[in-house]
mmCIF file of C-alpha atoms in Angstrom:
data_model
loop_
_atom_site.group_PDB
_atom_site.id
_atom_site.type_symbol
_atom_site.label_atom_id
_atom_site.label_comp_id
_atom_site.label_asym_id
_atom_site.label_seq_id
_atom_site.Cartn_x
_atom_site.Cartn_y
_atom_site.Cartn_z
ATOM 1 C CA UNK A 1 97.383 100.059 181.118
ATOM 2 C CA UNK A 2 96.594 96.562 182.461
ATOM 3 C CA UNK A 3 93.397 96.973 184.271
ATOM 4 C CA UNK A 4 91.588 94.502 181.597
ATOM 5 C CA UNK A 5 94.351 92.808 180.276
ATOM 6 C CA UNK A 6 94.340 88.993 180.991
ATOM 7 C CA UNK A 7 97.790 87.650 182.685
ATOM 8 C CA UNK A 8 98.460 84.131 181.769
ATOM 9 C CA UNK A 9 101.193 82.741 184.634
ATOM 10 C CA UNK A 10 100.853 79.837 186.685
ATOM 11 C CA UNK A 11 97.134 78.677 187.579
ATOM 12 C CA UNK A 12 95.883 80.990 185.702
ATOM 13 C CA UNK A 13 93.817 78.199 184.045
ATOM 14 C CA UNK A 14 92.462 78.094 187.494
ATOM 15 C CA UNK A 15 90.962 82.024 187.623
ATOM 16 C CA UNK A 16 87.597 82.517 187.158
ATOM 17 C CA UNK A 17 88.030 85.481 185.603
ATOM 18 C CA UNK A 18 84.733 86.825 183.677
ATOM 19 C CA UNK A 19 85.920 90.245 182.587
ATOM 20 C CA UNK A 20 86.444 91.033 179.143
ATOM 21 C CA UNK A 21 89.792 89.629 177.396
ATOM 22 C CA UNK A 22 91.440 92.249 174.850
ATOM 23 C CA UNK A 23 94.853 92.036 174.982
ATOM 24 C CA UNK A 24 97.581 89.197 176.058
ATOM 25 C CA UNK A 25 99.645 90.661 178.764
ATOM 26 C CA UNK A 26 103.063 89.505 179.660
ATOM 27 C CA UNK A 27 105.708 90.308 182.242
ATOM 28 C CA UNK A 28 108.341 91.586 181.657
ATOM 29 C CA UNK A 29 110.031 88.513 183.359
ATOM 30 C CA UNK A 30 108.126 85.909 181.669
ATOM 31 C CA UNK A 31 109.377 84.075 178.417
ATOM 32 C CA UNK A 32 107.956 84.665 175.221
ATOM 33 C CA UNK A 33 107.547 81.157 175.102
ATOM 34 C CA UNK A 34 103.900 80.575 175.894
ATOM 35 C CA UNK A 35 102.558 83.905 175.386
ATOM 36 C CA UNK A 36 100.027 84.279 172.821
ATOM 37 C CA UNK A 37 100.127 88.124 171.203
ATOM 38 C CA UNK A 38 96.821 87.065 170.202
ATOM 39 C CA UNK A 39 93.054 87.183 172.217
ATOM 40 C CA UNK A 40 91.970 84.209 172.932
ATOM 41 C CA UNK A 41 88.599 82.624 172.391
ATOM 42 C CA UNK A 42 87.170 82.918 176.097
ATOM 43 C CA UNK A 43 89.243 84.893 178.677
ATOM 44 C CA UNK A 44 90.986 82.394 180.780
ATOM 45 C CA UNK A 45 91.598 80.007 177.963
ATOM 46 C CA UNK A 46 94.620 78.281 177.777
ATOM 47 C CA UNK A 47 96.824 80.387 175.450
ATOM 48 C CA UNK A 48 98.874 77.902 172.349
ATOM 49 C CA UNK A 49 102.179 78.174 172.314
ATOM 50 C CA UNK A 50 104.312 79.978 169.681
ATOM 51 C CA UNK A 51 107.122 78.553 167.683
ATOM 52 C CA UNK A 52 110.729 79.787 168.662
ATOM 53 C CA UNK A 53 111.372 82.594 166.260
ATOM 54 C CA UNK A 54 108.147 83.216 165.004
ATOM 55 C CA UNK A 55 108.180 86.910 166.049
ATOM 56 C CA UNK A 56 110.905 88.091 164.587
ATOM 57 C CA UNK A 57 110.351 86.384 161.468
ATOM 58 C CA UNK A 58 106.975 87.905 160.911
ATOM 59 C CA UNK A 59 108.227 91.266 161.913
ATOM 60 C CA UNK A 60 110.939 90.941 159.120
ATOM 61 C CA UNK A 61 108.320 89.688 156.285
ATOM 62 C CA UNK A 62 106.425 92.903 157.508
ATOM 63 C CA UNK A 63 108.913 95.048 157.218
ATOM 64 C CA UNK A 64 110.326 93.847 153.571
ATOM 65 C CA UNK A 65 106.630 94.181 152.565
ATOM 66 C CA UNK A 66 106.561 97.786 153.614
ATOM 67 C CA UNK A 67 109.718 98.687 151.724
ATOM 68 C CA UNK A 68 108.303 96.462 148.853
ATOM 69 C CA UNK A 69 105.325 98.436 149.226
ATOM 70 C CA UNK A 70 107.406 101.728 149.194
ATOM 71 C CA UNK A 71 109.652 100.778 146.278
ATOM 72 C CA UNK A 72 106.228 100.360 144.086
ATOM 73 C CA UNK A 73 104.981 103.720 144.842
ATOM 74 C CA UNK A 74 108.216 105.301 144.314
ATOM 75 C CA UNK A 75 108.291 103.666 141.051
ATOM 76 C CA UNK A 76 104.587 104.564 140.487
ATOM 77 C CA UNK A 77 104.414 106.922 137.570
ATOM 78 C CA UNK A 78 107.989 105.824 136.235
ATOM 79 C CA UNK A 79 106.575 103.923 133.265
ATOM 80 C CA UNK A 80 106.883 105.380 130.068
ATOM 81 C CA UNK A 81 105.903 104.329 126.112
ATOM 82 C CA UNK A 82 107.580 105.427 123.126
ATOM 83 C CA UNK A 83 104.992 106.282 120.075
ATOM 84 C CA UNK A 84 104.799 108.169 116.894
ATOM 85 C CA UNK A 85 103.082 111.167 116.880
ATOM 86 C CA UNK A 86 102.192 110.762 113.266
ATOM 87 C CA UNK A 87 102.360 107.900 111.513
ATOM 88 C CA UNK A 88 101.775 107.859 107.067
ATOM 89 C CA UNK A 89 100.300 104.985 105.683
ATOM 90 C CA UNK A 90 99.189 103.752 102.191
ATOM 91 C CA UNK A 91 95.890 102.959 101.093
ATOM 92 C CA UNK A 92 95.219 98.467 101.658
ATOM 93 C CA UNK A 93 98.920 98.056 103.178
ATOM 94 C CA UNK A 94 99.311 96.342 106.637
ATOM 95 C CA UNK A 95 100.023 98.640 109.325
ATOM 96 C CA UNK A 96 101.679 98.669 112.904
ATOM 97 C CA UNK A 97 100.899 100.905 115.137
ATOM 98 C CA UNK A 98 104.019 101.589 117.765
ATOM 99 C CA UNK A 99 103.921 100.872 121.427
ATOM 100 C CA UNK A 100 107.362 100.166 123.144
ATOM 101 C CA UNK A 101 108.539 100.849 126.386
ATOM 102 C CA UNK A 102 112.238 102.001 125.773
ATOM 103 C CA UNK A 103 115.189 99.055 126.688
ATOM 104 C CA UNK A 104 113.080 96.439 125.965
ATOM 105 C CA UNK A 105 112.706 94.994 129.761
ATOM 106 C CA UNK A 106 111.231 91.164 129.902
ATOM 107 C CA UNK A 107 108.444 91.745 131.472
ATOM 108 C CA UNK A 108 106.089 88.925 133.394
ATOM 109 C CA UNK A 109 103.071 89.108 131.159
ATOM 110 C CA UNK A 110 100.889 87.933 133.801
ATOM 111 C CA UNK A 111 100.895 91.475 135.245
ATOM 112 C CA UNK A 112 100.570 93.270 131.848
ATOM 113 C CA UNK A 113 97.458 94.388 130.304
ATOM 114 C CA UNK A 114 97.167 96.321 127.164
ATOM 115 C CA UNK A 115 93.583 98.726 125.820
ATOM 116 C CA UNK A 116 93.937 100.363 122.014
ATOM 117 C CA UNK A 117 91.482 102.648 121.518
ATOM 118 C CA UNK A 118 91.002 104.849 118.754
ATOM 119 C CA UNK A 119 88.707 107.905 117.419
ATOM 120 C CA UNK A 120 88.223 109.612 113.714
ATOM 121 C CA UNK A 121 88.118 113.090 115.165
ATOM 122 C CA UNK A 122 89.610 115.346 117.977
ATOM 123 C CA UNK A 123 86.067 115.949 119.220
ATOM 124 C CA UNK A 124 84.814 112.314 119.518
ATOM 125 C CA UNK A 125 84.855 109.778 122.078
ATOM 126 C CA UNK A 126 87.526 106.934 121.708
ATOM 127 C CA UNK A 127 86.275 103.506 121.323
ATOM 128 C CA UNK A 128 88.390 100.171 122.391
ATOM 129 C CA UNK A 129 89.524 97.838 119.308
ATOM 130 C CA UNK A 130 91.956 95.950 121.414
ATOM 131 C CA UNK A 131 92.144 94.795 124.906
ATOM 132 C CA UNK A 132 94.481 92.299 126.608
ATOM 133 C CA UNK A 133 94.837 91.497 130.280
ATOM 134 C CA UNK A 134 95.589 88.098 132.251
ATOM 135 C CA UNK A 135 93.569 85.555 129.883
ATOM 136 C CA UNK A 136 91.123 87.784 128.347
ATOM 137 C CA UNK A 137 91.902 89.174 125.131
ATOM 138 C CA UNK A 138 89.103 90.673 122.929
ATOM 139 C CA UNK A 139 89.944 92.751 119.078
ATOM 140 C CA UNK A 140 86.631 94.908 117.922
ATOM 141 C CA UNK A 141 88.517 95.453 114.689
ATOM 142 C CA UNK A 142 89.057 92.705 112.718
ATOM 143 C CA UNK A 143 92.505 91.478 112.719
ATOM 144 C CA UNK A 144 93.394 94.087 115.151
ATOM 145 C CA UNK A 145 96.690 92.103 117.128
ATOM 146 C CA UNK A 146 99.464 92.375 119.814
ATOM 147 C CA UNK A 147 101.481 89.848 119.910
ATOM 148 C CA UNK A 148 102.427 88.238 123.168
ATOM 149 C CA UNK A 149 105.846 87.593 122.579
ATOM 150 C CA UNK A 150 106.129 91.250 121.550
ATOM 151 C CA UNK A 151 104.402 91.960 125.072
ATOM 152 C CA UNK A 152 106.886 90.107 126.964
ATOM 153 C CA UNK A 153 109.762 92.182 125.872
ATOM 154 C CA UNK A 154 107.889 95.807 125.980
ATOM 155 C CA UNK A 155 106.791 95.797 122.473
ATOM 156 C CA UNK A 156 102.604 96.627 122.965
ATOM 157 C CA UNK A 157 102.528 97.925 119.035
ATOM 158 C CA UNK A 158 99.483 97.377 117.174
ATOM 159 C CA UNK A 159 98.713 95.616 113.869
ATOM 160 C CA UNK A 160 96.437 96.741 111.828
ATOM 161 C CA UNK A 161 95.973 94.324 107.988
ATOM 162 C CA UNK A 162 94.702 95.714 105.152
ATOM 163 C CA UNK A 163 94.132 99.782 105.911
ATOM 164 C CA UNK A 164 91.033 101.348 104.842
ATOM 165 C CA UNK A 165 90.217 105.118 104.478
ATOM 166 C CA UNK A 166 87.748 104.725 107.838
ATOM 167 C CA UNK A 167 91.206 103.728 109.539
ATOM 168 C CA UNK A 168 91.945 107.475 109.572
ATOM 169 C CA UNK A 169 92.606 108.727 113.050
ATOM 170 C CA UNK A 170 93.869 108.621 116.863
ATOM 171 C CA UNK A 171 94.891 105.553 118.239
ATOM 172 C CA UNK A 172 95.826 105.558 121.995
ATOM 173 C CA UNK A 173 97.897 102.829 123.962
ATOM 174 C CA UNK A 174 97.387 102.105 127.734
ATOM 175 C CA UNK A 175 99.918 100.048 129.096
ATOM 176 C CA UNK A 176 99.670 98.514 132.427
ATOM 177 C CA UNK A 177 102.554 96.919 133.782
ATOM 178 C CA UNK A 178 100.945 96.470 137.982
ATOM 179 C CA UNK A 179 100.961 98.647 139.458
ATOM 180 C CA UNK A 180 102.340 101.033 137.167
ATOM 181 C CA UNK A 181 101.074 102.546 133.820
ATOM 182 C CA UNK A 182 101.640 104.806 130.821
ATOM 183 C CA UNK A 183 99.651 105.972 127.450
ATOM 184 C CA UNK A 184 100.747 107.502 124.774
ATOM 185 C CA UNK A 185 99.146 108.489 121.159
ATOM 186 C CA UNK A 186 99.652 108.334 117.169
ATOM 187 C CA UNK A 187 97.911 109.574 114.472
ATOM 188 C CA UNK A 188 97.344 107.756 111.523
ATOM 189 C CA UNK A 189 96.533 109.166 108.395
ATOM 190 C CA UNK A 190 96.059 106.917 105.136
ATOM 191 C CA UNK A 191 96.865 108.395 101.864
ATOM 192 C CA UNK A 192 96.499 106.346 98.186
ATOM 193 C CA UNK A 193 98.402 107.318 95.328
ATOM 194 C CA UNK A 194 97.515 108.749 91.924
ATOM 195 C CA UNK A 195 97.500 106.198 88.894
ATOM 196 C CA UNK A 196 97.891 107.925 85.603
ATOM 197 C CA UNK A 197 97.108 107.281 81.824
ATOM 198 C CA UNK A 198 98.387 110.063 79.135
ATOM 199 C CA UNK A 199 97.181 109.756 75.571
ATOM 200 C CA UNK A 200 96.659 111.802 71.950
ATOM 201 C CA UNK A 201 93.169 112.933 71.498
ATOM 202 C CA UNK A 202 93.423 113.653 67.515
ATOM 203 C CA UNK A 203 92.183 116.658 65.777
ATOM 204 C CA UNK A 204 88.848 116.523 64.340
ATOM 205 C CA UNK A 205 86.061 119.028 62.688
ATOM 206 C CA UNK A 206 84.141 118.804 65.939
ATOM 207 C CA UNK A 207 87.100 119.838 68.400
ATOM 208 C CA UNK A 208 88.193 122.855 65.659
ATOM 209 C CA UNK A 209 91.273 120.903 64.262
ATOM 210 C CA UNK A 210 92.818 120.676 67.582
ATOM 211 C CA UNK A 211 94.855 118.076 69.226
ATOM 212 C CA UNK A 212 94.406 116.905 72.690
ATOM 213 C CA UNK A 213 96.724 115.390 75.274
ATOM 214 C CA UNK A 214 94.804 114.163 77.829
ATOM 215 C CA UNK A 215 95.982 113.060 81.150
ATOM 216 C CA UNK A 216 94.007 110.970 83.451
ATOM 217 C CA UNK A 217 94.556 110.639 87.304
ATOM 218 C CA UNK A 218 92.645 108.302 89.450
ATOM 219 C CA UNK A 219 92.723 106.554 92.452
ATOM 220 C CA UNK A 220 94.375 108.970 94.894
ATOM 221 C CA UNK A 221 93.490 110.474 98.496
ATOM 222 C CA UNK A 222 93.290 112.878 100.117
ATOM 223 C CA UNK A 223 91.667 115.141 97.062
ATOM 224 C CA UNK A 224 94.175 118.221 96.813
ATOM 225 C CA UNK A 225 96.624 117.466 94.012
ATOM 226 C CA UNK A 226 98.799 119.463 91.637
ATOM 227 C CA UNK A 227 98.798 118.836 87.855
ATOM 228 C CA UNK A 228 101.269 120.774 85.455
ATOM 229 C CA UNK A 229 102.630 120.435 81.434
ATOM 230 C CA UNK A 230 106.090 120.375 80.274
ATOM 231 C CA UNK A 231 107.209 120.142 76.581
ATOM 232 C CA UNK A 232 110.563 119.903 74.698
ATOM 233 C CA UNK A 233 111.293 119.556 71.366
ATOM 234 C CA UNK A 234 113.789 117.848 69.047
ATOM 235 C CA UNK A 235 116.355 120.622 68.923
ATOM 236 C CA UNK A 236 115.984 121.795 72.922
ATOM 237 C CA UNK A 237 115.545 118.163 74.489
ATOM 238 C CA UNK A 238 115.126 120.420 77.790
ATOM 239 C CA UNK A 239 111.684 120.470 79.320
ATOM 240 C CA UNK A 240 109.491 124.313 79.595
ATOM 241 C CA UNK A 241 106.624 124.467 81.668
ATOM 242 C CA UNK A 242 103.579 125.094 79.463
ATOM 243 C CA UNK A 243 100.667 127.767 80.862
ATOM 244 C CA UNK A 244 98.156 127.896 77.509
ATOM 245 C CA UNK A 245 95.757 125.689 76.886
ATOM 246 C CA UNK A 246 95.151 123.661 80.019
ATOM 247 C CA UNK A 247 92.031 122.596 81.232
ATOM 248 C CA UNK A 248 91.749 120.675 84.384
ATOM 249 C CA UNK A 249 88.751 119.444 85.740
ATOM 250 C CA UNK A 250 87.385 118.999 89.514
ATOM 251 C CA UNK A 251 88.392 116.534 91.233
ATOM 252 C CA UNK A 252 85.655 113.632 91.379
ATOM 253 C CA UNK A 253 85.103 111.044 94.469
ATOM 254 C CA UNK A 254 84.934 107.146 93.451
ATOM 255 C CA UNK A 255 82.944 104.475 94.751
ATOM 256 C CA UNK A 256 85.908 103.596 97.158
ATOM 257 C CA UNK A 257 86.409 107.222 99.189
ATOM 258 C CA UNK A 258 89.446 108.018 96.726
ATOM 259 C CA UNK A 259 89.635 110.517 94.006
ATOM 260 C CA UNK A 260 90.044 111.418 89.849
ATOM 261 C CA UNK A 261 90.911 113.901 87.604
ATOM 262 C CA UNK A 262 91.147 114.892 84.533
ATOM 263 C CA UNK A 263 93.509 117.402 82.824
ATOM 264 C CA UNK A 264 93.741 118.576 78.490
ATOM 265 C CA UNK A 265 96.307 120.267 76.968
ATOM 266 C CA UNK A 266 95.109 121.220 73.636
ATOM 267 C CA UNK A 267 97.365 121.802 70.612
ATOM 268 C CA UNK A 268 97.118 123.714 67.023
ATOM 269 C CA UNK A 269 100.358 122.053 65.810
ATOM 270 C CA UNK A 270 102.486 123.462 63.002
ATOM 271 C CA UNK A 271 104.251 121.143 61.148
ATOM 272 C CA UNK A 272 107.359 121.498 63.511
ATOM 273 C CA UNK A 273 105.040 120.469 66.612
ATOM 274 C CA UNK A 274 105.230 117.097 65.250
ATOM 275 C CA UNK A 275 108.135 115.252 66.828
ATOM 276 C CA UNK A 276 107.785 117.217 70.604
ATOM 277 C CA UNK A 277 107.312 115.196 73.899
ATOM 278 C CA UNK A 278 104.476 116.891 76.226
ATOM 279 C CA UNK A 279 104.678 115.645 79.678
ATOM 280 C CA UNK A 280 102.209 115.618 82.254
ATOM 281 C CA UNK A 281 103.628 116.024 85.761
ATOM 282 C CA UNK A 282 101.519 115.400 89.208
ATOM 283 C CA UNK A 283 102.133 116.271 92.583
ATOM 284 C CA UNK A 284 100.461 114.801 95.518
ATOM 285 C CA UNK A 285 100.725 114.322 99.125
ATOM 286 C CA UNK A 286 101.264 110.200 98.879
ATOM 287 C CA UNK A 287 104.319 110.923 96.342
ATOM 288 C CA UNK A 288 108.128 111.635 97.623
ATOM 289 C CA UNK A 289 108.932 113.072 94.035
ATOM 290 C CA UNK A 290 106.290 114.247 91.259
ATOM 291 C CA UNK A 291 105.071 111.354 89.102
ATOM 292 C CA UNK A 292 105.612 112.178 85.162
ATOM 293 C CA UNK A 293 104.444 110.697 82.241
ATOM 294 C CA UNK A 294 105.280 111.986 78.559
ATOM 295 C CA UNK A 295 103.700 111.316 74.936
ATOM 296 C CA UNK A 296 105.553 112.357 71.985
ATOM 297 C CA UNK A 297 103.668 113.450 68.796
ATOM 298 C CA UNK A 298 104.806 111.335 65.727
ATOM 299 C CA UNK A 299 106.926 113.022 63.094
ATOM 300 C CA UNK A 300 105.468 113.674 59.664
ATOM 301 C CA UNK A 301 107.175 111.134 57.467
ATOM 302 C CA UNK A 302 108.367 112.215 53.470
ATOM 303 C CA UNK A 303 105.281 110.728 52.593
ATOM 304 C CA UNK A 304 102.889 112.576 54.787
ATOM 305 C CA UNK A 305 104.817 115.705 53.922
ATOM 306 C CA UNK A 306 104.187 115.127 50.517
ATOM 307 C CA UNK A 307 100.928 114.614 50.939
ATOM 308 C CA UNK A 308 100.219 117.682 53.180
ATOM 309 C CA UNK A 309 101.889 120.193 51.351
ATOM 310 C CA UNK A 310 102.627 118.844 48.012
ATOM 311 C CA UNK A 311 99.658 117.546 47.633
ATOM 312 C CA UNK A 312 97.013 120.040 47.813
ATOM 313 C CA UNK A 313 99.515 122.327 45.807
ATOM 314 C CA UNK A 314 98.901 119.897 42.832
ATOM 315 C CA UNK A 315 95.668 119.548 43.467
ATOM 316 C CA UNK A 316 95.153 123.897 42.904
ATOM 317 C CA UNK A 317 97.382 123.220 40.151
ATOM 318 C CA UNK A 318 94.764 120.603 38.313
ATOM 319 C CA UNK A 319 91.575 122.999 39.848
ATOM 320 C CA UNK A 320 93.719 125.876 37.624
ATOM 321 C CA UNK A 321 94.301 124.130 34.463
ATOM 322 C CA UNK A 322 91.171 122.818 34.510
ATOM 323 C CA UNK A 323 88.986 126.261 34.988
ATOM 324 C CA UNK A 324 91.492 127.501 31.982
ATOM 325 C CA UNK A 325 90.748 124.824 29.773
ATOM 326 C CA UNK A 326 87.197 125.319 30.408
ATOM 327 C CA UNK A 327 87.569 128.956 29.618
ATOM 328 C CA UNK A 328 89.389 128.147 26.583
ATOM 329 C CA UNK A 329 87.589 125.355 25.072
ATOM 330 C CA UNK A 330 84.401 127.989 25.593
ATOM 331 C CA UNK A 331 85.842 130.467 23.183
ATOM 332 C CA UNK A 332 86.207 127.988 20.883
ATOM 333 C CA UNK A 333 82.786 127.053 20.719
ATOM 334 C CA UNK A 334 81.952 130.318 21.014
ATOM 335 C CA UNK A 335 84.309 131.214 18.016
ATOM 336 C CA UNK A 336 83.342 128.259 15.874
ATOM 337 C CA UNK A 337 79.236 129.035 16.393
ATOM 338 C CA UNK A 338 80.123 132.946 15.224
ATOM 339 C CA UNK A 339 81.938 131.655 12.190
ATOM 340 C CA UNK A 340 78.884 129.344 11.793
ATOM 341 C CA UNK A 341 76.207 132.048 11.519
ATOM 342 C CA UNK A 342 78.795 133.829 9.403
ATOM 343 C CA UNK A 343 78.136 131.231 7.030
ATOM 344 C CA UNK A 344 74.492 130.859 7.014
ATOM 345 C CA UNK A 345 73.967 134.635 6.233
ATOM 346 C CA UNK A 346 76.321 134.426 3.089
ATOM 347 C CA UNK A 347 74.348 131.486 1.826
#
């Protein structure tokens, strides 16, 4: 419908036309030259004229933005990061968290923007220690870090210096690369591993003439650990697990969030115990094999054997001579005083 349109021909600037302007209107047999496809300012204005090839031009930016347009949203939901889902780490190490989109694309970091976010427990809420976008970049963890080279190529992974038991939990990545965007999650658990010290604890009066080997464990997270004995001896150099006299303590939080313990094996050793190695072997989670650590008892030498069972056999021999001699020098006495009085009464 033309009713209200305004026709711009020849003397046109001449109409005094005073109904509302909306839409250019042009014949079919007029040029395109001349014809605004815009409203004018006042109806009856003089329209400007518009640049050969103007048109089409715009039509075709129009269009390649629409398919631009399309291609995004068909690509919308497409990105994708590769994490761990669990990820071991020691006790004071530095740490990196993964973050990679797979293939490594280069990637214009001026439309990528990174948020690490991370909670102790399944239940809580997750709280940002690292954010990056355009020139902002803000790290609520100290020395939390992404680098931007990294970022350029895909790589969003996290560091993390010097891990602390608090470091324990989920850490979530949000990737943006406009308009898309992925997330994905690891969680970190920190373990510290068991230092140990074995030594001889030697028999006194107040521990009954027992020997203990004690084995001290320290240091380690989280608490569960294993502790077990093995001995061998000089003739069977092959270790058998031991299952009397073991006494192992609870295990006992440090200052520091990590954990000791304490384990005894006590000993009544014959003679032939002297000379065996007693080992003391500990499991834990932070350890690919069980740790051991073995003591030997020292062997008696001559000397000592002399003096442990040659000895005191000498010394019952001198205890026996000497009650005898007592015993006999009494008679004597005894024999002499009779012979005395024997005397007196013939007098």
């Amino acid at each position: 419908m033309t009713s209200q349109s305004c026709q711009r021909g020849p003397g046109s600037a001449h109409t005094n036309y005073k109904g509302p302007c909306r839409t250019a209107f042009c014949s079919h047999t007029s040029s395109l030259r001349g014809c605004n496809l815009e409203p004018p300012n006042r109806c009856g204005g003089q329209s400007k004229p518009v640049p050969p090839g103007t048109v089409g031009s715009s039509w075709v930016t129009g269009l390649l933005r629409m398919l631009l347009l399309l291609w995004y949203m068909s690509m919308a939901g497409g990105l994708e990061v590769k994490t761990t889902e669990t990820q071991t780490v020691f006790l004071h190490d530095n740490v990196t968290v993964p973050c990679k989109i797979p293939g490594s694309p280069h990637l214009n970091i001026t439309i990528v923007g990174i948020i690490w976010s991370w909670k102790k427990e399944r239940n809580e809420s997750a709280a940002s220690i690292y954010q990056f976008y355009g020139s902002y970049r803000e790290a609520t963890r100290p020395g939390a870090n992404v680098s931007l080279l990294g970022l350029e190529w895909g790589d969003a992974s996290l560091y993390l210096p010097r891990i602390e038991l608090s470091d324990a939990g989920e850490y979530r990545c949000k990737l943006v690369v406009t308009p898309q965007q992925a997330e994905g999650t690891t969680r970190l658990d920190v373990v510290a591993s068991p230092a140990m010290k074995l030594f001889v604890k030697p028999a006194t009066e107040r521990n009954g003439e027992e020997e203990f080997v004690i084995c001290k464990v320290d240091g380690f997270y989280p608490a569960a650990i294993d502790i077990k004995w093995e001995e061998s001896t000089l003739n069977d150099p092959h270790f058998r697990a031991i299952t009397e006299g073991i006494i192992t303590g609870p295990a006992v939080r440090n200052d520091d969030g990590t954990f000791s313990v304490t384990s005894s094996l006590a000993l009544k050793p014959a003679l032939e115990d002297h000379g065996n190695t007693f080992t003391c072997v500990v499991s834990h989670r932070s350890l690919l094999d069980s740790k051991r650590l073995s003591v030997t008892l020292p062997e008696k030498r001559p000397m000592e054997i002399y003096f442990t069972i040659v000895g005191p056999c000498v010394l019952l021999g001198l205890v026996i001579v000497y009650c005898l001699w007592r015993w006999g020098s009494g008679r004597v006495r005894q024999g002499n005083k009779d012979l005395w009085a024997a005397e007196m009464m013939l007098l």
